[in-house]
């Protein structure tokens, strides 16, 4: 039995409605989860909402409703977005659920019992927008390095002995070179930890929307300690549930680069202090801008993922986001780029390949899978490429190199289009119908393997292609993308339907 796999998205703040950045991380995590399932792994995939803290409390006050009513409404938007994006999560967690309070308090007690938490007082800078503490030396022109405003805070506070974890963290990074990716982020985190760690304030007394500290409810837990614990809650912690013992530690925390420090420094430190296993990997992806500009509410250029789906469809949006930018790097969103990418890769290349082969078989080859018969070197070459696509793409997906995985898909499709042109089955119809059958059967295999491998990225589109090839639902795993899953000659094929729309480019 292959290893279980626990994959997470960040839990998103419910201070505002979801935008393209949230959709991006969630899609990327979904691609991973789907790929792992197709490879036969037992997957637990979660997403959810982070509902406590001053930022959310203030947003609720601004909306003139209670934090609970406010978070109920906004959290639902995130749940709806996941459904609209065709996300295959098997859990959605809200930090306002009673089970989460229980988990946070249990973790707190574990930290306290082990002497890692003490009461003191905090005097320093805090950014509500980032929900983060900053040192004087980190400020730039009186603002957080992220550009967020900061305020001076002085209050009694519990502290977590983060300073004691500098060496254990550096050892963790050294012993596990894949723990933080990509390497630019790993270097950044290591430099930060090497620079020395101060104890971390983990409670606040000046607001109330959060999880009370056990034994001292005047203190509310720091929202990041609360939020990170969600990854345990969702598996049933503190109970020793089957999910917890099967799926913890997490295989992959997928996050944006803005929150890598919380996941790669604070979180493993909390876990080590609590004597719980640390996650295997934190991948921090890059940042999207909109037509060259930073996405921000004040600029008014926030991209609404629902509007995008309505314009282009779910799978095209998923494909574009995963293909356009090497995962880990920053990306710029532009409609012209979306249309160019979709037209080229999906309409002209893959859609066209499927359409010309399937329509031809429907009309000229008895609307059924032809017999492959004798294959020549050229046939074997392209079949070989098709049959190893699953492993090659999986190797990239495993390390979150999504655009590289899709490049391999593109290369196979391009080779197949070249093969159609060269072998010209339409010309063989009269001269050599047997050879025509071989060429078409080879092409069906290429289309089938490509569709199987495309499933994590564009599940509905890939499913539609596999339906058109009459591939049974239980023959669509990565393992089937080889000769062992080859189509049976004579299998009737349904009339092909158009797969991909073409955009008139701006
Ligand atoms: O940080 N480009 O929640 P959040 C790419 N609640 N990704 C983006 C993006 C952009 N322009 N903007 C946002 C929080 N993201 C905490 C997390 S986890 C225990 C708690 C994505 O709603 C990216 O994944 O501010 C980023 O890390 C996340 O949204 C921040 O979401």
CSV table of N, CA and C and ligand atoms in Angstrom, one decimal, residues 10-13 15 19 21-22 24-25 50 55 224 227-228 230-231 255-259 263 285-288 295, ligand 1:
chain,number,residue,atom,x,y,z
A,10,UNK,N,-3.8,27.1,2.5
A,10,UNK,CA,-3.9,27.9,3.7
A,10,UNK,C,-5.4,28.0,4.0
A,11,UNK,N,-5.7,28.3,5.2
A,11,UNK,CA,-7.2,28.6,5.4
A,11,UNK,C,-7.2,30.1,5.3
A,12,UNK,N,-8.2,30.6,4.5
A,12,UNK,CA,-8.2,32.0,4.1
A,12,UNK,C,-8.9,32.9,5.0
A,13,UNK,N,-8.4,34.1,5.2
A,13,UNK,CA,-9.1,35.0,6.0
A,13,UNK,C,-10.5,35.4,5.5
A,15,UNK,N,-12.0,38.1,5.9
A,15,UNK,CA,-12.3,39.6,5.9
A,15,UNK,C,-12.8,40.1,4.7
A,19,UNK,N,-10.4,36.0,-4.0
A,19,UNK,CA,-9.9,36.5,-5.2
A,19,UNK,C,-9.0,35.5,-5.9
A,21,UNK,N,-5.9,35.0,-6.2
A,21,UNK,CA,-4.8,34.4,-5.4
A,21,UNK,C,-5.3,33.2,-4.6
A,22,UNK,N,-6.5,33.3,-4.0
A,22,UNK,CA,-7.0,32.2,-3.2
A,22,UNK,C,-7.3,31.0,-4.2
A,24,UNK,N,-5.9,30.4,-6.9
A,24,UNK,CA,-4.7,29.9,-7.5
A,24,UNK,C,-4.1,28.8,-6.5
A,25,UNK,N,-4.0,29.1,-5.3
A,25,UNK,CA,-3.4,28.1,-4.3
A,25,UNK,C,-4.3,26.9,-4.2
A,50,UNK,N,-10.1,30.9,7.9
A,50,UNK,CA,-9.4,31.4,9.1
A,50,UNK,C,-10.3,32.6,9.6
A,55,UNK,N,-8.3,41.5,12.3
A,55,UNK,CA,-8.7,41.9,11.0
A,55,UNK,C,-10.1,41.5,10.7
A,224,UNK,N,-2.4,33.4,14.5
A,224,UNK,CA,-1.6,32.4,13.8
A,224,UNK,C,-1.4,31.1,14.5
A,227,UNK,N,-4.7,29.6,13.8
A,227,UNK,CA,-4.9,29.2,12.4
A,227,UNK,C,-4.1,28.0,12.1
A,228,UNK,N,-2.8,27.9,12.4
A,228,UNK,CA,-1.9,26.8,12.0
A,228,UNK,C,-2.4,25.5,12.6
A,230,UNK,N,-5.2,24.5,12.7
A,230,UNK,CA,-6.3,23.9,11.9
A,230,UNK,C,-5.9,22.6,11.2
A,231,UNK,N,-4.6,22.5,10.9
A,231,UNK,CA,-4.1,21.4,10.1
A,231,UNK,C,-4.2,20.1,11.0
A,255,UNK,N,1.3,27.0,0.2
A,255,UNK,CA,1.0,28.4,0.6
A,255,UNK,C,1.6,29.4,-0.4
A,256,UNK,N,1.2,30.7,-0.2
A,256,UNK,CA,1.8,31.7,-0.9
A,256,UNK,C,3.1,32.2,-0.2
A,257,UNK,N,3.9,32.9,-1.0
A,257,UNK,CA,5.2,33.3,-0.4
A,257,UNK,C,5.1,34.3,0.8
A,258,UNK,N,3.9,34.9,0.9
A,258,UNK,CA,3.6,35.9,2.0
A,258,UNK,C,3.6,35.2,3.4
A,259,UNK,N,3.3,33.9,3.4
A,259,UNK,CA,3.1,33.3,4.7
A,259,UNK,C,4.0,32.1,4.9
A,263,UNK,N,4.6,29.2,8.2
A,263,UNK,CA,4.5,27.7,8.0
A,263,UNK,C,5.9,27.0,8.1
A,285,UNK,N,4.4,29.4,-3.2
A,285,UNK,CA,4.3,29.8,-4.6
A,285,UNK,C,4.4,31.4,-4.7
A,286,UNK,N,4.5,31.8,-5.9
A,286,UNK,CA,4.7,33.3,-6.1
A,286,UNK,C,3.4,34.1,-6.2
A,287,UNK,N,3.5,35.3,-6.6
A,287,UNK,CA,2.5,36.3,-6.5
A,287,UNK,C,1.9,36.7,-7.8
A,288,UNK,N,0.6,36.8,-8.0
A,288,UNK,CA,0.0,37.3,-9.2
A,288,UNK,C,-0.2,38.8,-9.2
A,295,UNK,N,-2.1,43.5,-7.1
A,295,UNK,CA,-3.6,43.4,-6.9
A,295,UNK,C,-4.0,44.0,-5.6
B,1,LIG,O1,-2.8,34.5,5.0
B,1,LIG,N1,-1.1,35.8,-5.7
B,1,LIG,O2,-5.0,34.2,4.6
B,1,LIG,P1,-5.2,35.1,3.3
B,1,LIG,C1,-1.0,34.6,-5.4
B,1,LIG,N2,-5.4,33.2,7.0
B,1,LIG,N3,-1.6,34.0,-4.3
B,1,LIG,C2,-2.2,34.9,-3.5
B,1,LIG,C3,-2.4,36.2,-3.8
B,1,LIG,C4,-1.8,36.7,-5.0
B,1,LIG,N4,-1.9,38.0,-5.4
B,1,LIG,N5,-3.1,36.8,-2.8
B,1,LIG,C5,-3.4,35.8,-1.9
B,1,LIG,C6,-3.9,34.1,5.3
B,1,LIG,N6,-2.9,34.7,-2.3
B,1,LIG,C7,-4.0,33.2,6.6
B,1,LIG,C8,-3.5,31.8,6.3
B,1,LIG,S1,-3.0,29.3,7.1
B,1,LIG,C9,-2.8,28.5,8.5
B,1,LIG,C10,-3.6,30.9,7.5
B,1,LIG,C11,-3.1,33.3,-1.6
B,1,LIG,O3,-6.7,35.1,3.0
B,1,LIG,C12,-1.7,32.8,-1.2
B,1,LIG,O4,-1.9,31.4,-1.0
B,1,LIG,O5,-4.5,36.4,3.4
B,1,LIG,C13,-1.6,33.4,0.2
B,1,LIG,O6,-0.6,32.7,1.0
B,1,LIG,C14,-3.0,33.3,0.7
B,1,LIG,O7,-3.8,33.5,-0.4
B,1,LIG,C15,-3.3,34.3,1.8
B,1,LIG,O8,-4.6,34.2,2.1
